[in-house]
mmCIF file of C-alpha atoms in Angstrom:
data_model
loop_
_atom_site.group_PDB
_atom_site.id
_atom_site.type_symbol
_atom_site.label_atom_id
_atom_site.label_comp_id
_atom_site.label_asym_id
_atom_site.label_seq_id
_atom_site.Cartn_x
_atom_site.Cartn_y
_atom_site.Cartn_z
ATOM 1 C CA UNK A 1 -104.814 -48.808 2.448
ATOM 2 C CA UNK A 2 -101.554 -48.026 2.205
ATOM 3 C CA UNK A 3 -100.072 -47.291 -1.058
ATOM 4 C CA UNK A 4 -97.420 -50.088 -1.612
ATOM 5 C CA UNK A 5 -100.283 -52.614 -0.431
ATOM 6 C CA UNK A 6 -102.241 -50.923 -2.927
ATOM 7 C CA UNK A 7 -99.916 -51.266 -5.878
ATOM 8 C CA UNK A 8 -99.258 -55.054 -4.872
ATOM 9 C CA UNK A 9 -102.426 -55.732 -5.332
ATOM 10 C CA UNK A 10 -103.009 -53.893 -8.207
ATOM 11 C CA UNK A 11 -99.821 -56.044 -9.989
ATOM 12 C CA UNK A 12 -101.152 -59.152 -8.498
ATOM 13 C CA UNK A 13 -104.383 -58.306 -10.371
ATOM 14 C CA UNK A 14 -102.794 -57.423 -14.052
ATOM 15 C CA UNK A 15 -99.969 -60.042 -13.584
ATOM 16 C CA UNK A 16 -101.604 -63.427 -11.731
ATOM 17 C CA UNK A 17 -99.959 -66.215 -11.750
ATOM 18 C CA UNK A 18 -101.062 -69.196 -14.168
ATOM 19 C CA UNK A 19 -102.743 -71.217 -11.104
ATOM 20 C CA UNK A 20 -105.007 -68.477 -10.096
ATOM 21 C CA UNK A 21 -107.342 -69.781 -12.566
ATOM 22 C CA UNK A 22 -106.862 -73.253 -11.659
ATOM 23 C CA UNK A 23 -108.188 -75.594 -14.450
ATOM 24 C CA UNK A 24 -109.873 -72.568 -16.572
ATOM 25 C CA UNK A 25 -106.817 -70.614 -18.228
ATOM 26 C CA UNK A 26 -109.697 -68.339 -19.622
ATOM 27 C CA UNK A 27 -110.622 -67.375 -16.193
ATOM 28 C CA UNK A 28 -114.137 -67.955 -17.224
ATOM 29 C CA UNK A 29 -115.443 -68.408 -14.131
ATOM 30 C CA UNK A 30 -118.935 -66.939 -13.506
ATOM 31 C CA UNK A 31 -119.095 -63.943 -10.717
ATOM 32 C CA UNK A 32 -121.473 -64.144 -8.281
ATOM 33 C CA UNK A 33 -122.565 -60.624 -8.766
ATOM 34 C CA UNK A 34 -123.880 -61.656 -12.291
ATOM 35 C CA UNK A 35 -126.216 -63.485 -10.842
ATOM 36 C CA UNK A 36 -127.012 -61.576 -7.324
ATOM 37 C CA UNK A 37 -127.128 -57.654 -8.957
ATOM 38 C CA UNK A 38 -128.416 -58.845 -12.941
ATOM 39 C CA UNK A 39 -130.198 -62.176 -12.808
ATOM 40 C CA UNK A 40 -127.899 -63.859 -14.985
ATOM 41 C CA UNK A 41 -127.869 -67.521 -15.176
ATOM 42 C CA UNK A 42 -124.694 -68.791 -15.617
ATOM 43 C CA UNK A 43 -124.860 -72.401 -15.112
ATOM 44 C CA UNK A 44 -123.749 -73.198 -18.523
ATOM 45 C CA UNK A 45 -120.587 -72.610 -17.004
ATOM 46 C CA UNK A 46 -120.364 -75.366 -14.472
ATOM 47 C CA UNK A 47 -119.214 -77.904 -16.342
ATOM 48 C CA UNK A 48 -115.745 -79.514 -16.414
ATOM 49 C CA UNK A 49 -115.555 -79.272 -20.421
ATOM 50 C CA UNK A 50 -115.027 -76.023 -20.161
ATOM 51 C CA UNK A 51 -115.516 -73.259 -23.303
ATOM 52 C CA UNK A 52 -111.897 -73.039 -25.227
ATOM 53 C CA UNK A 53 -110.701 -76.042 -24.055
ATOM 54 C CA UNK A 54 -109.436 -78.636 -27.486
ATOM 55 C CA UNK A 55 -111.902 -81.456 -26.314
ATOM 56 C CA UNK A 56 -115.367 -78.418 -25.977
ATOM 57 C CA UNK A 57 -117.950 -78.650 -28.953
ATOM 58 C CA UNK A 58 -117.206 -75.045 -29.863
ATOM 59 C CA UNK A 59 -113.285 -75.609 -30.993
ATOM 60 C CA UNK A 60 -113.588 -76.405 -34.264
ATOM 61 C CA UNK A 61 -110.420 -77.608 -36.506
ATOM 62 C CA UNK A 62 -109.655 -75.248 -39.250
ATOM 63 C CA UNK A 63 -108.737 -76.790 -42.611
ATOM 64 C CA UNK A 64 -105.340 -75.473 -44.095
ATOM 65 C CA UNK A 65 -106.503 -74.436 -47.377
ATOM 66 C CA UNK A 66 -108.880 -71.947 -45.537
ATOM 67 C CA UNK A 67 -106.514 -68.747 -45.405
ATOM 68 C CA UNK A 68 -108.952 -66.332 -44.572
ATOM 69 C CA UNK A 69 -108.659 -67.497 -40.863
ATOM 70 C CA UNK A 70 -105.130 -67.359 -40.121
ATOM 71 C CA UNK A 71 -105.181 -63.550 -39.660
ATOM 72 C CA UNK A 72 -108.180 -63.963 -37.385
ATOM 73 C CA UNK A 73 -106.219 -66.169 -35.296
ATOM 74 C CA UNK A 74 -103.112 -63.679 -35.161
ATOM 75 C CA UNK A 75 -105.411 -60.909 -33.912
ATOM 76 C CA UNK A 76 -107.239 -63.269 -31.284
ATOM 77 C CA UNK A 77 -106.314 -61.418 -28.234
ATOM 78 C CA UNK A 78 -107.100 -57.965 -29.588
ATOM 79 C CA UNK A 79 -110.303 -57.013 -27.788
ATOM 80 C CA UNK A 80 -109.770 -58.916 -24.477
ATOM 81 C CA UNK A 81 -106.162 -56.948 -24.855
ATOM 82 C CA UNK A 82 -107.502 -53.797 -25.421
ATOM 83 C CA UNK A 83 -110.197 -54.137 -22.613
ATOM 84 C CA UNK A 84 -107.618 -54.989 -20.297
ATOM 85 C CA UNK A 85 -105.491 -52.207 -21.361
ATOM 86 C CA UNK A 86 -108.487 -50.111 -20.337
ATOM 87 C CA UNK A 87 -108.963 -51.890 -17.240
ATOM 88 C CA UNK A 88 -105.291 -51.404 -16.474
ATOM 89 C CA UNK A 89 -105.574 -47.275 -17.486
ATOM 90 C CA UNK A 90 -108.284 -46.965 -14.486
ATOM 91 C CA UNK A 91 -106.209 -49.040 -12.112
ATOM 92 C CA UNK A 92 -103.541 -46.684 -12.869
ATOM 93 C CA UNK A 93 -105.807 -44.114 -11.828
ATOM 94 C CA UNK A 94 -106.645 -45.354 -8.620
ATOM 95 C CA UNK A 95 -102.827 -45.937 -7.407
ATOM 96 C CA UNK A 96 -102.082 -42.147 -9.011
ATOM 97 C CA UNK A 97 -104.893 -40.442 -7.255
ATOM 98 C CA UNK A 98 -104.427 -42.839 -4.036
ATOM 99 C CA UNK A 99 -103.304 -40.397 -1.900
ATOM 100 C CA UNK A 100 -103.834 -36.842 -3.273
ATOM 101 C CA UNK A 101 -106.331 -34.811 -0.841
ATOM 102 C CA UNK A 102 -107.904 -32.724 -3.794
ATOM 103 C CA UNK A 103 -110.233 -35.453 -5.093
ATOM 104 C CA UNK A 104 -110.282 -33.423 -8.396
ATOM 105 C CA UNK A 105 -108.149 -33.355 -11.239
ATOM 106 C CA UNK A 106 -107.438 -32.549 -15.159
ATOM 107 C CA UNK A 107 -108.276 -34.994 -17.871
ATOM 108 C CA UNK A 108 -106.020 -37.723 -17.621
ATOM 109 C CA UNK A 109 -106.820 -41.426 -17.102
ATOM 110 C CA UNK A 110 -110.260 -41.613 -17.683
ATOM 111 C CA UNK A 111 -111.186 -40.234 -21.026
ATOM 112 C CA UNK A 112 -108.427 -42.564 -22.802
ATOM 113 C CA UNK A 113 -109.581 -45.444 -19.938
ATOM 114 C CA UNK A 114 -113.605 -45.196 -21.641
ATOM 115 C CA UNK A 115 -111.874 -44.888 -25.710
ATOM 116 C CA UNK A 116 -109.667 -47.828 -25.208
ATOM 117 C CA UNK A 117 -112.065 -49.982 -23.742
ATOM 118 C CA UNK A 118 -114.624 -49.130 -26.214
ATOM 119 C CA UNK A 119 -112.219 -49.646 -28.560
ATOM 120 C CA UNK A 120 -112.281 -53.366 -27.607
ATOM 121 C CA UNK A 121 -115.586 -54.011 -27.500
ATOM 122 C CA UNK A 122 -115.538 -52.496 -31.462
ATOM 123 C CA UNK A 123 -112.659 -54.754 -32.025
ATOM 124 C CA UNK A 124 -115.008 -57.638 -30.740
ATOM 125 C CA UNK A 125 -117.682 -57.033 -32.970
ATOM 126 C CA UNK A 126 -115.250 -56.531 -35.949
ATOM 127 C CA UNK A 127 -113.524 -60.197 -35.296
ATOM 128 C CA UNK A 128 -116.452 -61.979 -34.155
ATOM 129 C CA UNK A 129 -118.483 -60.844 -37.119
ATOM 130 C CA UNK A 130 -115.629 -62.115 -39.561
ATOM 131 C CA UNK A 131 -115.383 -64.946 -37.551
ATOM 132 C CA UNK A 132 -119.236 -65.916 -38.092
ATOM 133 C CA UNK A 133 -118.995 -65.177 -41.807
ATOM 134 C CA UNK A 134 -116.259 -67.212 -42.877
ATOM 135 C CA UNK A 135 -117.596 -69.948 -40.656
ATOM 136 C CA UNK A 136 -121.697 -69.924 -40.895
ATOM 137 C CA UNK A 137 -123.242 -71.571 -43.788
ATOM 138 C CA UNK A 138 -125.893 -69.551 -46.031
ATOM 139 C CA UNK A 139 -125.713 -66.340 -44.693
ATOM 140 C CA UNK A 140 -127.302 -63.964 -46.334
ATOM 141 C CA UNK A 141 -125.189 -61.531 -48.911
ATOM 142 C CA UNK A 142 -126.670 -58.255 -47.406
ATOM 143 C CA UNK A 143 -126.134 -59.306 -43.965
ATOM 144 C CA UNK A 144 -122.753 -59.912 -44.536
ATOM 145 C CA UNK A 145 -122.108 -56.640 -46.736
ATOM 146 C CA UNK A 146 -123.624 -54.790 -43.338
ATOM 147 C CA UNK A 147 -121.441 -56.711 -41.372
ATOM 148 C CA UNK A 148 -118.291 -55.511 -43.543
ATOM 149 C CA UNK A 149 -119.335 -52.178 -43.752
ATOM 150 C CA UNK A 150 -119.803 -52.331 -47.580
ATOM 151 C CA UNK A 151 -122.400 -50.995 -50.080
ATOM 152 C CA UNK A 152 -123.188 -52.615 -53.349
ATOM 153 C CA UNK A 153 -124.030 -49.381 -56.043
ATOM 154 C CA UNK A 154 -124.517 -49.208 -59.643
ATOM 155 C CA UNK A 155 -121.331 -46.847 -60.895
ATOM 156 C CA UNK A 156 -121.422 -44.158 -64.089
ATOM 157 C CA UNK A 157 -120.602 -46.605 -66.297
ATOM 158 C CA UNK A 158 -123.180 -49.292 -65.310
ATOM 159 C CA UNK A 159 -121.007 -51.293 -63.198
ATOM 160 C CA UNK A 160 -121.639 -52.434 -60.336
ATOM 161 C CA UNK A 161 -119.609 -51.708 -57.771
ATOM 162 C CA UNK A 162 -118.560 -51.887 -53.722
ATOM 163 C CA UNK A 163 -118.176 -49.199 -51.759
ATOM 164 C CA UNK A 164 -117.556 -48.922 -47.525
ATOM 165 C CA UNK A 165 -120.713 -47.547 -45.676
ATOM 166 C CA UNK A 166 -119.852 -47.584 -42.181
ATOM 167 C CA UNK A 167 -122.445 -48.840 -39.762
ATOM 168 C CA UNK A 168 -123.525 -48.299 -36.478
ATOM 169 C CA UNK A 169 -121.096 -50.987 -33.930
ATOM 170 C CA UNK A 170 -124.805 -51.468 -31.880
ATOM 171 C CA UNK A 171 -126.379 -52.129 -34.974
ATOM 172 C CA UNK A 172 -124.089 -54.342 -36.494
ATOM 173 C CA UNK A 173 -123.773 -56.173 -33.293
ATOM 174 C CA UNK A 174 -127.814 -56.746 -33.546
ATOM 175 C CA UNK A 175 -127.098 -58.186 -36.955
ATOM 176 C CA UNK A 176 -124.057 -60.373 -35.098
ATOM 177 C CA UNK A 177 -126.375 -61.584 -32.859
ATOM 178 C CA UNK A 178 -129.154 -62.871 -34.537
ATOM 179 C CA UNK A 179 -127.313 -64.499 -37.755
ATOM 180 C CA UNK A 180 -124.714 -65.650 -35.577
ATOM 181 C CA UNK A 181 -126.596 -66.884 -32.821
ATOM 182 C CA UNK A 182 -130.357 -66.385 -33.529
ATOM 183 C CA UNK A 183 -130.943 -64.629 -30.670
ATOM 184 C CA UNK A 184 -133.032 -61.563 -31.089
ATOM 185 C CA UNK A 185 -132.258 -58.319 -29.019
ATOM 186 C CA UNK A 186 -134.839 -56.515 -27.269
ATOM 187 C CA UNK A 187 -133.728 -53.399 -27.440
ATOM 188 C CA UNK A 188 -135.685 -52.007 -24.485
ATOM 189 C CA UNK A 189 -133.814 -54.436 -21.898
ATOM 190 C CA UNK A 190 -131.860 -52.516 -18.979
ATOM 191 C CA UNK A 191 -129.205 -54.000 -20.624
ATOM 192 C CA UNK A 192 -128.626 -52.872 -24.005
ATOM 193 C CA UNK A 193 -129.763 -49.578 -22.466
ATOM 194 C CA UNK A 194 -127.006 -48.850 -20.375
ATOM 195 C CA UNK A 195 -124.731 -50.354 -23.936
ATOM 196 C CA UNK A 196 -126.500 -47.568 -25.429
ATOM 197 C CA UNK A 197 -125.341 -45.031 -22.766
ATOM 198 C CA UNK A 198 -122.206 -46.229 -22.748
ATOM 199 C CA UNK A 199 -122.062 -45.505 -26.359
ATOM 200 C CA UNK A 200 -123.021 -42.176 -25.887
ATOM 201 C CA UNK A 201 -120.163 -41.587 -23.519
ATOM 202 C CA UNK A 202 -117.939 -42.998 -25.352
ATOM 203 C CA UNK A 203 -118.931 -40.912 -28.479
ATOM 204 C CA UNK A 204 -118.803 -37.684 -25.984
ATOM 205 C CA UNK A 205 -115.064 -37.733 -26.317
ATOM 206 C CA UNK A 206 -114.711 -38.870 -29.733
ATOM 207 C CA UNK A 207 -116.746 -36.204 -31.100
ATOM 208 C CA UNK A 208 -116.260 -33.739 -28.262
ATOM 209 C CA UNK A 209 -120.107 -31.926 -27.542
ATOM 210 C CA UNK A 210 -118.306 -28.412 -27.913
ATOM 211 C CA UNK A 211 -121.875 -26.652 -25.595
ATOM 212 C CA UNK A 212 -121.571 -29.056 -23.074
ATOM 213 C CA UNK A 213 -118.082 -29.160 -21.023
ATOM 214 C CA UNK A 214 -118.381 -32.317 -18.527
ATOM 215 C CA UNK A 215 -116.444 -33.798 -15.460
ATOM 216 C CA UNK A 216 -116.465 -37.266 -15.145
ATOM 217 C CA UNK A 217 -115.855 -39.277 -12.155
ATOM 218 C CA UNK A 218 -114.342 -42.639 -10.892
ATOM 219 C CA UNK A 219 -117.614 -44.376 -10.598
ATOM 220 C CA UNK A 220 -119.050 -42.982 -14.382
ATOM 221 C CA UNK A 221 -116.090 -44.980 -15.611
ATOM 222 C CA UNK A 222 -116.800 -48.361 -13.074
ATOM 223 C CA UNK A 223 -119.978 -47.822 -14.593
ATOM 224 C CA UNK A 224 -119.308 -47.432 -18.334
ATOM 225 C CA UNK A 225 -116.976 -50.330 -18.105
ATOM 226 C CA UNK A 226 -119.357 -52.413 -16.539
ATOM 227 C CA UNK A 227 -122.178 -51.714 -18.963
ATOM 228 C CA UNK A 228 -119.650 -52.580 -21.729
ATOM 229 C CA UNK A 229 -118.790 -56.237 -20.362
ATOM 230 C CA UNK A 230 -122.367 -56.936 -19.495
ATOM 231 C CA UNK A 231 -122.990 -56.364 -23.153
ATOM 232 C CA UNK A 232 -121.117 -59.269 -24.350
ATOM 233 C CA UNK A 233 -121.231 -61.309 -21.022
ATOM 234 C CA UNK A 234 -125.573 -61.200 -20.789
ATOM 235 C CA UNK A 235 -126.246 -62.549 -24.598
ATOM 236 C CA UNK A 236 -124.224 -65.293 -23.847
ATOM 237 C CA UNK A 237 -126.059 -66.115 -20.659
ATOM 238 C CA UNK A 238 -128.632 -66.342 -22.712
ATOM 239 C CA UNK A 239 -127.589 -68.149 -25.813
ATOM 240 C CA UNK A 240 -125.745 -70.323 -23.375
ATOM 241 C CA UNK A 241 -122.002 -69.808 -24.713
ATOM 242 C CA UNK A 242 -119.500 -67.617 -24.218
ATOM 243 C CA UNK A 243 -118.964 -65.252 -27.114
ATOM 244 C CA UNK A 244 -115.408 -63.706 -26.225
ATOM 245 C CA UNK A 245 -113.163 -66.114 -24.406
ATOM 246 C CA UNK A 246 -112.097 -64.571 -21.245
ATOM 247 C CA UNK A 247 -115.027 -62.122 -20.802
ATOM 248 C CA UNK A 248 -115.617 -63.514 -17.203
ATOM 249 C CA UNK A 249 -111.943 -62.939 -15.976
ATOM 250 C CA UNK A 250 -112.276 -59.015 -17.023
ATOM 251 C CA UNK A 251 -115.302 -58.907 -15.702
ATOM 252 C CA UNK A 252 -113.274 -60.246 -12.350
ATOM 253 C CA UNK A 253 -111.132 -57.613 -13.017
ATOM 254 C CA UNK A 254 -113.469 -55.333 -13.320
ATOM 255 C CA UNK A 255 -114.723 -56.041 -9.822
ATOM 256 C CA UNK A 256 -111.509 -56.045 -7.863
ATOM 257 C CA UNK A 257 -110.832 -52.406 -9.271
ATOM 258 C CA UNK A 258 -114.082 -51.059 -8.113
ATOM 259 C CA UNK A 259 -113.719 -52.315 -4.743
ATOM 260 C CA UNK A 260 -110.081 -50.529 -4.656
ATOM 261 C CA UNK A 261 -111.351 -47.324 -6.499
ATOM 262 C CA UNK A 262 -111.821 -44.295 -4.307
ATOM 263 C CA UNK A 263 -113.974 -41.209 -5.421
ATOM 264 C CA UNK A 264 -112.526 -39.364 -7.810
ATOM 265 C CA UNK A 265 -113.336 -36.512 -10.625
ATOM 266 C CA UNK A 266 -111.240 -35.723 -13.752
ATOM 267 C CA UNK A 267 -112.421 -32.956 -15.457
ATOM 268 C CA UNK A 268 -111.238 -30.142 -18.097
ATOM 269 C CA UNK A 269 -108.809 -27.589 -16.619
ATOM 270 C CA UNK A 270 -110.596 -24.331 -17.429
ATOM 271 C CA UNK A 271 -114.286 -26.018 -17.112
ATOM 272 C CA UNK A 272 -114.652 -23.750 -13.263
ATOM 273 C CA UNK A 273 -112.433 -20.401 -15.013
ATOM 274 C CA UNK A 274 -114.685 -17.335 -14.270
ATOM 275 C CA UNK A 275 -115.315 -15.148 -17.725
ATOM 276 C CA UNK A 276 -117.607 -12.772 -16.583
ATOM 277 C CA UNK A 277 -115.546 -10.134 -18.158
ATOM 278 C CA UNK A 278 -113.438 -9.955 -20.953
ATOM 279 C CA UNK A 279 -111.217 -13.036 -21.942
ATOM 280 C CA UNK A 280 -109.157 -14.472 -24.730
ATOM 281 C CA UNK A 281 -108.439 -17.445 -26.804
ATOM 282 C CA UNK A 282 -106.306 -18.780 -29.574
ATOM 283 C CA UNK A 283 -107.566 -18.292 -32.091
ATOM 284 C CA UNK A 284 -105.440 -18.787 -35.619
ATOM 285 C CA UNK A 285 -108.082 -18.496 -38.459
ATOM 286 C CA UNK A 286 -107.941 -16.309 -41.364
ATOM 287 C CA UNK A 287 -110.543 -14.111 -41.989
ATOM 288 C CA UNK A 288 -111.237 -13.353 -38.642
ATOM 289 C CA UNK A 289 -114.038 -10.425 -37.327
ATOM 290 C CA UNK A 290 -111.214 -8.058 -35.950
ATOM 291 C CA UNK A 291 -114.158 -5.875 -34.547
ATOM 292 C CA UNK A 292 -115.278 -8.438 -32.351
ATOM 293 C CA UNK A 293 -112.456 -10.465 -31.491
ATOM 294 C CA UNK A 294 -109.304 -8.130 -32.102
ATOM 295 C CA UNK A 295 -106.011 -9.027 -31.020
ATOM 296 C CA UNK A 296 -104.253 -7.141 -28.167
ATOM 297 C CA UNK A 297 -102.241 -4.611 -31.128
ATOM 298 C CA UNK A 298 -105.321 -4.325 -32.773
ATOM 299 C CA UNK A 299 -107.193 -3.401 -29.706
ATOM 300 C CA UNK A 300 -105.452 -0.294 -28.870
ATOM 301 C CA UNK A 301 -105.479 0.702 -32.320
ATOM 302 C CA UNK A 302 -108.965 0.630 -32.252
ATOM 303 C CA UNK A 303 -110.111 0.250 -28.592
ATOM 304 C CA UNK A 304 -114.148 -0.321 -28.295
ATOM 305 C CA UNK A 305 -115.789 3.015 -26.692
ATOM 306 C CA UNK A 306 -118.733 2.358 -23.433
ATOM 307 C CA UNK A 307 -121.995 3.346 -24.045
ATOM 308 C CA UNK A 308 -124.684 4.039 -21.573
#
């Protein structure tokens, strides 16, 4: 393809035009991959009252002396905006790598692609869960402590007391699930495996496994973001709503990028450097074992004899 095709389609994709979703301005409009590749049934979908709309069940009116949802409804669009912004990283990826021979590169698009669109699924469990709580009648007081990321203790003076104790996202998005919607998740399901991986990837760059220095290519991060959406898109198959308006459009998305993506690896610059022999490294620490790691001065002052 060539590359001006390539970024017209790629602003057609972030930038449509109202009418490309014709009646649904969600875009929730199941794909049929959901249903071919995972078995999804989405049927719930085909219905002209569709999810969001001001006439559908789910809209509920919002009483004006209830203040504790106006600043859920000013962050609305924060996780569909930051896993679009994710979305929109990769497809940045594909037009800057479009036509570069060497089909490897330095860390780039793809590390900040997998933390921002984590970052929105986080965001969806954060708003949703507030959402529930406010909203849900007789919830229990621990659940929504978890939920909040809060610990009830007994302080030094006999107080009691609240403290934050964060929790797991994948463990408060169990909770989520089954208080919100009371459906129970099997934990063992292809599904919230690959979540679970995805997790794991995502908390590879976070926390940076210092032993283990990784590449990562175009398809790990088709993959990761796909793992991610069918996280939020198959409970709602099941429960038979849609738990994060416009989950179906990314998901869309999603697809058109990995039919344009090409093969690709990003990894870190000096992950293939030879050091057989000797090598340096900053290293700015006080304190440090000037036998074994000298400096270059302090090396000829005291320059290691051979033995053998």
């Amino acid at each position: 393809m060539d590359i001006e095709d390539l970024r017209a389609d790629l602003e057609a994709l972030f930038n449509p035009e109202a009418e490309d979703y014709g009646e649904r301005p969600t875009g929730d409009i199941p794909h049929p991959r959901l249903e071919k590749e995972h078995g999804l049934d989405l049927s719930y979908l085909e219905t002209f009252n569709w999810e969001g709309s001001s006439i559908h069940p789910h809209t509920r009116l919002c009483p004006p002396d209830e203040p504790r949802i106006r600043p859920l409804i000013h962050n609305l669009d924060v996780p569909s905006r930051l896993l679009e912004a994710g979305l929109r990283l990769f497809g940045d990826s594909i037009l800057a790598y479009h036509e570069l021979k060497k089909r490897t590169g330095e860390l780039r698009y793809y590390p900040p692609a997998i933390l921002t669109f984590w970052g929105g699924f986080e965001t969806f469990v954060r708003h949703t869960s507030e959402l529930m709580l406010i909203t849900v009648q007789n919830v229990p007081e621990l659940v929504g402590r978890f939920l909040r990321d809060e610990e009830t203790f007994v302080d030094r003076k006999g107080d009691l007391a609240t403290r934050t104790r964060y929790q797991s996202v994948l463990d408060r998005y169990v909770v989520l699930l089954r208080y919100g919607y009371g459906y129970s998740v099997d934990r063992g399901s292809k599904h919230w495996q690959r979540l679970e991986e995805a997790r794991m990837l995502r908390d590879y760059y976070t926390h940076l496994d210092v032993h283990d220095p990784r590449s990562i290519s175009a398809d790990q991060v088709l993959n990761f973001m796909e793992a991610v959406l069918l996280g939020i898109i198959w409970p709602s198959a099941e429960i038979k709503r849609t738990q994060l308006l416009g989950i179906y459009r990314l998901y869309w998305m999603w697809d058109s990028l990995r039919k344009l993506a090409s093969p690709f690896v990003e990894q870190p610059f000096f992950k293939d450097w030879p050091l057989d022999g000797p090598h340096t490294i900053y290293c700015p620490f006080e304190g440090v074992d000037t036998e074994r790691f000298p400096n270059s001065e302090e090396e000829r002052e005291h320059p290691k004899t051979e033995t053998g």
